[in-house]
Tab-separated table of C-alpha atoms in Angstrom:
chain	number	residue	atom	x	y	z
A	1	MET	CA	0.000	0.000	0.000
A	2	VAL	CA	1.285	3.476	-0.899
A	3	ASN	CA	2.509	5.611	2.019
A	4	LEU	CA	0.494	8.835	1.804
A	5	VAL	CA	3.096	10.868	3.707
A	6	ALA	CA	5.977	9.565	1.608
A	7	ILE	CA	4.329	10.496	-1.690
A	8	GLN	CA	3.813	14.067	-0.458
A	9	LYS	CA	7.540	14.590	0.108
A	10	PRO	CA	8.459	14.891	-3.605
A	11	LEU	CA	5.658	17.431	-4.009
A	12	MET	CA	6.948	19.447	-1.062
A	13	GLN	CA	10.494	19.298	-2.427
A	14	TRP	CA	9.222	20.543	-5.790
A	15	LEU	CA	7.389	23.405	-4.078
A	16	MET	CA	10.570	24.342	-2.228
A	17	LYS	CA	12.492	24.476	-5.498
A	18	MET	CA	9.744	26.633	-6.992
A	19	ALA	CA	10.118	28.935	-3.978
A	20	GLY	CA	13.835	29.260	-4.758
A	21	VAL	CA	15.682	26.797	-2.514
A	22	LYS	CA	17.262	23.441	-3.302
A	23	PRO	CA	19.004	20.717	-1.242
A	24	HIS	CA	22.770	20.800	-0.857
A	25	LEU	CA	24.621	18.036	1.028
A	26	LEU	CA	27.668	19.397	2.811
A	27	GLU	CA	30.538	17.646	4.594
A	28	ILE	CA	31.097	19.513	7.839
A	29	LYS	CA	34.095	17.343	8.716
A	30	PRO	CA	35.011	13.716	8.037
A	31	GLY	CA	32.151	11.574	9.309
A	32	THR	CA	29.686	14.443	9.642
A	33	THR	CA	27.385	15.507	6.787
A	34	MET	CA	24.515	17.996	6.895
A	35	ASN	CA	21.798	18.727	4.386
A	36	PHE	CA	20.908	22.367	3.777
A	37	TRP	CA	18.175	23.786	1.602
A	38	VAL	CA	19.942	26.802	0.116
A	39	PRO	CA	19.002	29.680	-2.210
A	40	VAL	CA	19.215	28.625	-5.841
A	41	GLU	CA	20.925	31.863	-6.842
A	42	THR	CA	23.883	31.249	-4.517
A	43	LEU	CA	24.668	28.009	-6.340
A	44	LYS	CA	24.392	29.436	-9.867
A	45	ASN	CA	27.903	30.884	-9.884
A	46	LYS	CA	29.895	27.710	-10.466
A	47	LYS	CA	33.152	29.691	-10.591
A	48	ALA	CA	32.860	30.905	-7.015
A	49	SER	CA	34.662	28.613	-4.571
A	50	VAL	CA	32.225	29.697	-1.833
A	51	PRO	CA	28.705	30.772	-2.882
A	52	GLN	CA	27.824	34.187	-1.477
A	53	PRO	CA	24.261	35.095	-0.473
A	54	ASN	CA	23.129	38.310	-2.149
A	55	LYS	CA	20.390	39.253	0.338
A	56	PRO	CA	20.123	39.311	4.156
A	57	VAL	CA	20.266	35.736	5.400
A	58	VAL	CA	17.488	34.016	7.359
A	59	VAL	CA	18.163	30.536	8.777
A	60	LEU	CA	15.108	28.428	9.717
A	61	VAL	CA	15.910	25.753	12.335
A	62	HIS	CA	13.348	22.987	12.814
A	63	GLY	CA	12.017	21.289	15.928
A	64	PHE	CA	12.137	17.633	16.958
A	65	ALA	CA	9.197	15.985	15.201
A	66	ALA	CA	10.046	16.831	11.587
A	67	GLU	CA	12.901	17.917	9.330
A	68	GLY	CA	13.467	21.415	7.968
A	69	ILE	CA	11.160	21.896	4.991
A	70	VAL	CA	8.309	20.006	6.678
A	71	THR	CA	8.522	22.332	9.673
A	72	TRP	CA	8.816	25.565	7.663
A	73	GLN	CA	6.800	24.651	4.564
A	74	PHE	CA	4.450	27.639	4.924
A	75	GLN	CA	7.114	30.268	5.663
A	76	VAL	CA	9.704	29.736	2.918
A	77	ALA	CA	7.831	31.304	0.007
A	78	SER	CA	6.954	34.398	2.043
A	79	LEU	CA	10.643	35.050	2.750
A	80	THR	CA	12.595	34.251	-0.414
A	81	LYS	CA	11.759	37.480	-2.260
A	82	ASP	CA	13.628	39.647	0.229
A	83	TYR	CA	15.949	37.208	2.017
A	84	SER	CA	18.419	34.452	1.290
A	85	VAL	CA	16.751	31.562	3.118
A	86	TYR	CA	18.668	28.552	4.452
A	87	ILE	CA	16.857	25.551	5.965
A	88	PRO	CA	19.205	23.012	7.600
A	89	ASP	CA	18.354	19.488	8.662
A	90	LEU	CA	19.942	19.030	12.064
A	91	LEU	CA	21.976	15.898	12.712
A	92	PHE	CA	19.874	12.694	12.573
A	93	PHE	CA	17.096	14.467	10.698
A	94	GLY	CA	16.669	14.186	6.938
A	95	ALA	CA	19.978	13.281	5.316
A	96	SER	CA	22.143	14.790	8.086
A	97	ILE	CA	24.326	12.274	9.918
A	98	THR	CA	27.457	12.006	12.050
A	99	ASP	CA	29.709	9.296	13.437
A	100	SER	CA	30.533	11.492	16.436
A	101	PRO	CA	29.151	10.293	19.794
A	102	ASP	CA	28.416	13.902	20.808
A	103	ARG	CA	24.657	14.475	21.036
A	104	SER	CA	24.654	17.864	22.749
A	105	PRO	CA	22.898	20.963	21.396
A	106	ASP	CA	26.352	22.585	21.506
A	107	PHE	CA	27.572	20.092	18.894
A	108	GLN	CA	24.501	20.693	16.735
A	109	ALA	CA	25.193	24.434	16.949
A	110	GLN	CA	28.878	23.981	16.081
A	111	CYS	CA	28.054	21.884	13.015
A	112	LEU	CA	25.302	24.247	11.903
A	113	ALA	CA	27.607	27.263	12.209
A	114	ALA	CA	30.394	25.460	10.352
A	115	GLY	CA	27.998	24.538	7.552
A	116	LEU	CA	26.729	28.083	7.194
A	117	ARG	CA	30.296	29.400	6.997
A	118	LYS	CA	31.111	26.852	4.293
A	119	LEU	CA	28.098	28.191	2.402
A	120	GLY	CA	29.467	31.720	2.559
A	121	VAL	CA	27.127	33.017	5.282
A	122	GLU	CA	28.864	35.694	7.352
A	123	SER	CA	25.894	36.974	9.356
A	124	CYS	CA	22.265	35.940	9.710
A	125	THR	CA	18.991	36.031	11.565
A	126	VAL	CA	18.175	32.621	13.036
A	127	VAL	CA	14.560	31.512	13.474
A	128	GLY	CA	14.421	28.567	15.873
A	129	PHE	CA	11.421	26.447	16.826
A	130	SER	CA	11.320	24.216	19.939
A	131	TYR	CA	14.471	21.995	19.874
A	132	GLY	CA	15.788	24.221	17.094
A	133	GLY	CA	15.347	27.227	19.364
A	134	MET	CA	17.677	25.706	21.954
A	135	VAL	CA	20.233	25.031	19.218
A	136	ALA	CA	19.783	28.633	18.022
A	137	PHE	CA	20.437	29.989	21.521
A	138	LYS	CA	23.630	27.921	21.707
A	139	MET	CA	24.796	29.140	18.303
A	140	ALA	CA	24.097	32.763	19.205
A	141	GLU	CA	26.040	32.366	22.448
A	142	MET	CA	29.050	30.750	20.759
A	143	TYR	CA	29.078	32.766	17.505
A	144	PRO	CA	27.749	36.298	18.086
A	145	ASP	CA	29.595	37.454	14.955
A	146	LEU	CA	27.508	35.030	12.885
A	147	VAL	CA	24.103	35.296	14.581
A	148	LYS	CA	22.961	38.927	14.595
A	149	ASN	CA	19.256	38.462	15.457
A	150	MET	CA	16.994	35.665	16.641
A	151	VAL	CA	13.327	34.752	16.478
A	152	ILE	CA	12.419	32.004	18.947
A	153	SER	CA	9.119	30.110	19.039
A	154	GLY	CA	8.028	27.509	21.583
A	155	SER	CA	11.461	27.038	23.123
A	156	ILE	CA	13.559	27.833	26.172
A	157	LEU	CA	17.188	28.705	26.876
A	158	ALA	CA	17.967	25.239	28.224
A	159	MET	CA	16.046	22.161	29.316
A	160	THR	CA	16.805	21.746	33.005
A	161	ASP	CA	15.883	18.543	34.790
A	162	SER	CA	13.217	20.357	36.824
A	163	ILE	CA	11.574	21.888	33.728
A	164	SER	CA	11.714	18.530	31.947
A	165	HIS	CA	10.149	16.662	34.874
A	166	ALA	CA	7.456	19.282	35.489
A	167	THR	CA	6.525	19.491	31.804
A	168	MET	CA	6.291	15.748	31.257
A	169	THR	CA	4.308	15.257	34.486
A	170	ARG	CA	1.856	18.005	33.530
A	171	LEU	CA	1.374	16.556	30.038
A	172	GLY	CA	1.066	12.986	31.304
A	173	PHE	CA	4.157	11.466	29.664
A	174	SER	CA	6.919	9.472	31.329
A	175	SER	CA	9.736	11.143	29.370
A	176	SER	CA	10.542	13.425	26.443
A	177	SER	CA	11.129	10.341	24.282
A	178	ASP	CA	7.685	9.033	25.215
A	179	LEU	CA	6.188	12.294	23.914
A	180	LEU	CA	8.412	13.129	20.949
A	181	LEU	CA	9.256	9.658	19.617
A	182	PRO	CA	5.878	7.904	19.506
A	183	LYS	CA	5.813	4.240	18.549
A	184	SER	CA	2.114	3.841	17.907
A	185	VAL	CA	-0.866	5.555	16.337
A	186	ASP	CA	-2.128	6.444	19.826
A	187	GLY	CA	1.268	7.985	20.604
A	188	CYS	CA	1.099	10.116	17.456
A	189	LYS	CA	-2.406	11.239	18.352
A	190	ALA	CA	-1.279	12.155	21.863
A	191	LEU	CA	1.633	14.206	20.502
A	192	LEU	CA	-0.632	16.057	18.087
A	193	SER	CA	-3.218	16.739	20.771
A	194	VAL	CA	-0.743	18.581	23.011
A	195	ALA	CA	0.987	20.361	20.111
A	196	VAL	CA	-2.029	22.131	18.596
A	197	TYR	CA	-4.737	24.445	19.903
A	198	LYS	CA	-7.573	23.305	17.646
A	199	LYS	CA	-8.263	19.603	17.931
A	200	LEU	CA	-7.768	17.923	14.575
A	201	TRP	CA	-8.917	14.565	13.243
A	202	PHE	CA	-6.917	12.410	10.842
A	203	PRO	CA	-7.504	8.774	9.836
A	204	ASN	CA	-5.378	6.146	11.561
A	205	ARG	CA	-3.736	5.270	8.281
A	206	LEU	CA	-2.224	8.752	8.027
A	207	PHE	CA	-0.712	8.428	11.497
A	208	LYS	CA	0.716	5.010	10.544
A	209	ASP	CA	2.269	6.498	7.412
A	210	PHE	CA	3.673	9.402	9.433
A	211	LEU	CA	5.280	6.952	11.870
A	212	GLU	CA	6.986	5.092	9.025
A	213	VAL	CA	8.422	8.217	7.392
A	214	MET	CA	9.179	10.750	10.105
A	215	PHE	CA	10.728	8.841	13.001
A	216	ASN	CA	13.938	7.295	11.708
A	217	ASN	CA	17.209	7.281	13.688
A	218	ARG	CA	15.231	6.595	16.863
A	219	LYS	CA	18.230	5.528	18.967
A	220	GLU	CA	20.227	8.635	18.070
A	221	ARG	CA	17.261	10.962	18.508
A	222	SER	CA	16.581	9.487	21.940
A	223	GLU	CA	20.210	10.249	22.799
A	224	LEU	CA	19.720	13.828	21.560
A	225	LEU	CA	16.853	14.225	24.029
A	226	GLU	CA	18.916	12.774	26.876
A	227	ALA	CA	21.785	15.158	26.096
A	228	LEU	CA	19.389	18.098	26.060
A	229	VAL	CA	18.596	17.894	29.776
A	230	ILE	CA	21.022	19.626	32.130
A	231	SER	CA	21.174	19.942	35.899
A	232	ASN	CA	19.412	22.808	37.636
A	233	LYS	CA	22.855	23.710	38.994
A	234	ASP	CA	24.301	24.247	35.505
A	235	PRO	CA	22.089	26.817	33.728
A	236	ASN	CA	23.283	30.354	33.239
A	237	ILE	CA	21.780	33.260	31.342
A	238	PRO	CA	24.206	34.351	28.617
A	239	ASN	CA	24.560	38.049	27.975
A	240	PHE	CA	23.256	38.000	24.427
A	241	SER	CA	24.224	40.920	22.222
A	242	GLN	CA	21.613	39.972	19.620
A	243	ARG	CA	18.152	41.366	19.212
A	244	ILE	CA	15.740	38.561	20.189
A	245	HIS	CA	12.053	38.285	19.326
A	246	LEU	CA	9.929	35.687	21.130
A	247	LEU	CA	7.045	34.711	18.836
A	248	TRP	CA	4.650	32.390	20.671
A	249	GLY	CA	1.443	30.436	20.306
A	250	GLU	CA	-0.769	31.867	23.021
A	251	ASN	CA	-2.071	28.399	23.901
A	252	ASP	CA	1.233	26.495	23.768
A	253	GLU	CA	0.836	23.536	26.137
A	254	ILE	CA	4.429	22.275	25.868
A	255	PHE	CA	6.282	25.510	26.602
A	256	LYS	CA	3.585	27.685	28.064
A	257	ILE	CA	3.437	31.403	27.459
A	258	GLU	CA	4.717	31.946	31.016
A	259	HIS	CA	8.073	30.529	29.875
A	260	ALA	CA	8.243	33.249	27.216
A	261	HIS	CA	7.415	35.987	29.733
A	262	ASN	CA	10.079	34.678	32.120
A	263	MET	CA	12.659	34.540	29.333
A	264	LYS	CA	11.884	38.090	28.281
A	265	GLN	CA	12.619	39.262	31.810
A	266	GLN	CA	15.809	37.204	31.998
A	267	LEU	CA	17.114	38.324	28.595
A	268	GLY	CA	16.567	42.047	29.127
A	269	ASP	CA	15.672	45.071	27.045
A	270	ASN	CA	16.986	43.688	23.762
A	271	THR	CA	14.187	41.108	23.764
A	272	THR	CA	10.650	41.605	22.504
A	273	PHE	CA	7.613	39.357	22.842
A	274	GLN	CA	4.583	38.688	20.666
A	275	SER	CA	1.858	36.058	20.949
A	276	ILE	CA	-0.552	34.690	18.365
A	277	LYS	CA	-4.078	33.864	19.501
A	278	LYS	CA	-5.789	30.510	18.945
A	279	SER	CA	-2.548	28.637	18.367
A	280	GLY	CA	-0.508	26.092	20.270
A	281	HIS	CA	3.058	24.813	20.108
A	282	LEU	CA	2.869	24.385	16.318
A	283	VAL	CA	1.965	28.041	15.847
A	284	HIS	CA	3.790	28.339	12.496
A	285	LEU	CA	1.667	25.484	11.095
A	286	GLU	CA	-1.647	26.356	12.787
A	287	ARG	CA	-1.610	30.075	11.948
A	288	PRO	CA	0.932	30.224	9.088
A	289	CYS	CA	-0.253	33.508	7.545
A	290	VAL	CA	-0.269	35.347	10.870
A	291	TYR	CA	3.067	33.817	11.858
A	292	SER	CA	4.687	34.785	8.549
A	293	LYS	CA	3.321	38.326	8.826
A	294	CYS	CA	4.786	38.697	12.334
A	295	LEU	CA	8.095	37.173	11.253
A	296	ASN	CA	8.390	39.450	8.220
A	297	ALA	CA	7.577	42.498	10.348
A	298	PHE	CA	10.422	41.681	12.733
A	299	LEU	CA	12.832	41.040	9.869
A	300	ALA	CA	11.846	44.347	8.284
A	301	SER	CA	12.584	46.106	11.577
A	302	VAL	CA	16.158	44.779	11.638
A	303	HIS	CA	16.692	45.365	7.896
A	304	ASN	CA	15.310	48.877	7.532
A	305	ASN	CA	16.443	49.191	3.950
A	306	ARG	CA	14.034	46.396	3.022
A	307	SER	CA	11.096	47.362	5.208
A	308	LYS	CA	8.943	48.576	2.339
A	309	THR	CA	9.166	45.346	0.381
A	310	SER	CA	8.871	43.092	3.407
A	311	ASN	CA	5.634	44.543	4.814
């Protein structure tokens, strides 16, 4: 029987190419390869040893349940007119892989930064969702010369053991892996139910197909989740130089809006906050037009010379 999710992937890839981005497999170092969806125009100049983006760069970093273009499918086309858009697949998502035993978000951030530099990116705005937001925070902390601005949705600075325990207990799951790496149709339904504001119905077959396609590299992804959790004694609040915009689903049940308010206070005056009504954790998928409008408005505010075309 044909997998309904699998047959949609070529269509989505075609739509991405129509929007102006194409896949580019990049060796970060021996044993570590990352896939990036990159602007078509940066790859046209075959003579250039390093392709140079010709517009302000926006990097879209996905969460834990899906790879890059699945996560950001509704935002790419709204951005490519005015920005050079890069969509990485983090390690153990899509075609990105490593033989390194390091599963930390620091390592993800190091590899992502190295890949962007190899692609000629010298500075960028990073948009991070959920797990991708934590990677974005790490990259901004380690490479302030590369990351100039951030938009963070449904994420936190770091997953402490107390936040992890409290969140999983409140949601009724035994662990992050139990929530984010479902093994059954019921598990998929449970994940969807806590991730969205409006309750949605899909046939069981679609959930089965989603399980087959979207949850590969289970062992490594489980290790990524384990490496994400740090002790309450370890967290510190970096002194970020970047402008940070927290763009939240008002009804996010995974990282509640209170987390965003607390982060805004912790991060200081360089941080702004905006919420989108009638949306949950998957705000960019539930309210894509509103999310894209808010995202473009922030980008216009940090690229004043393009504000007229971005609004």
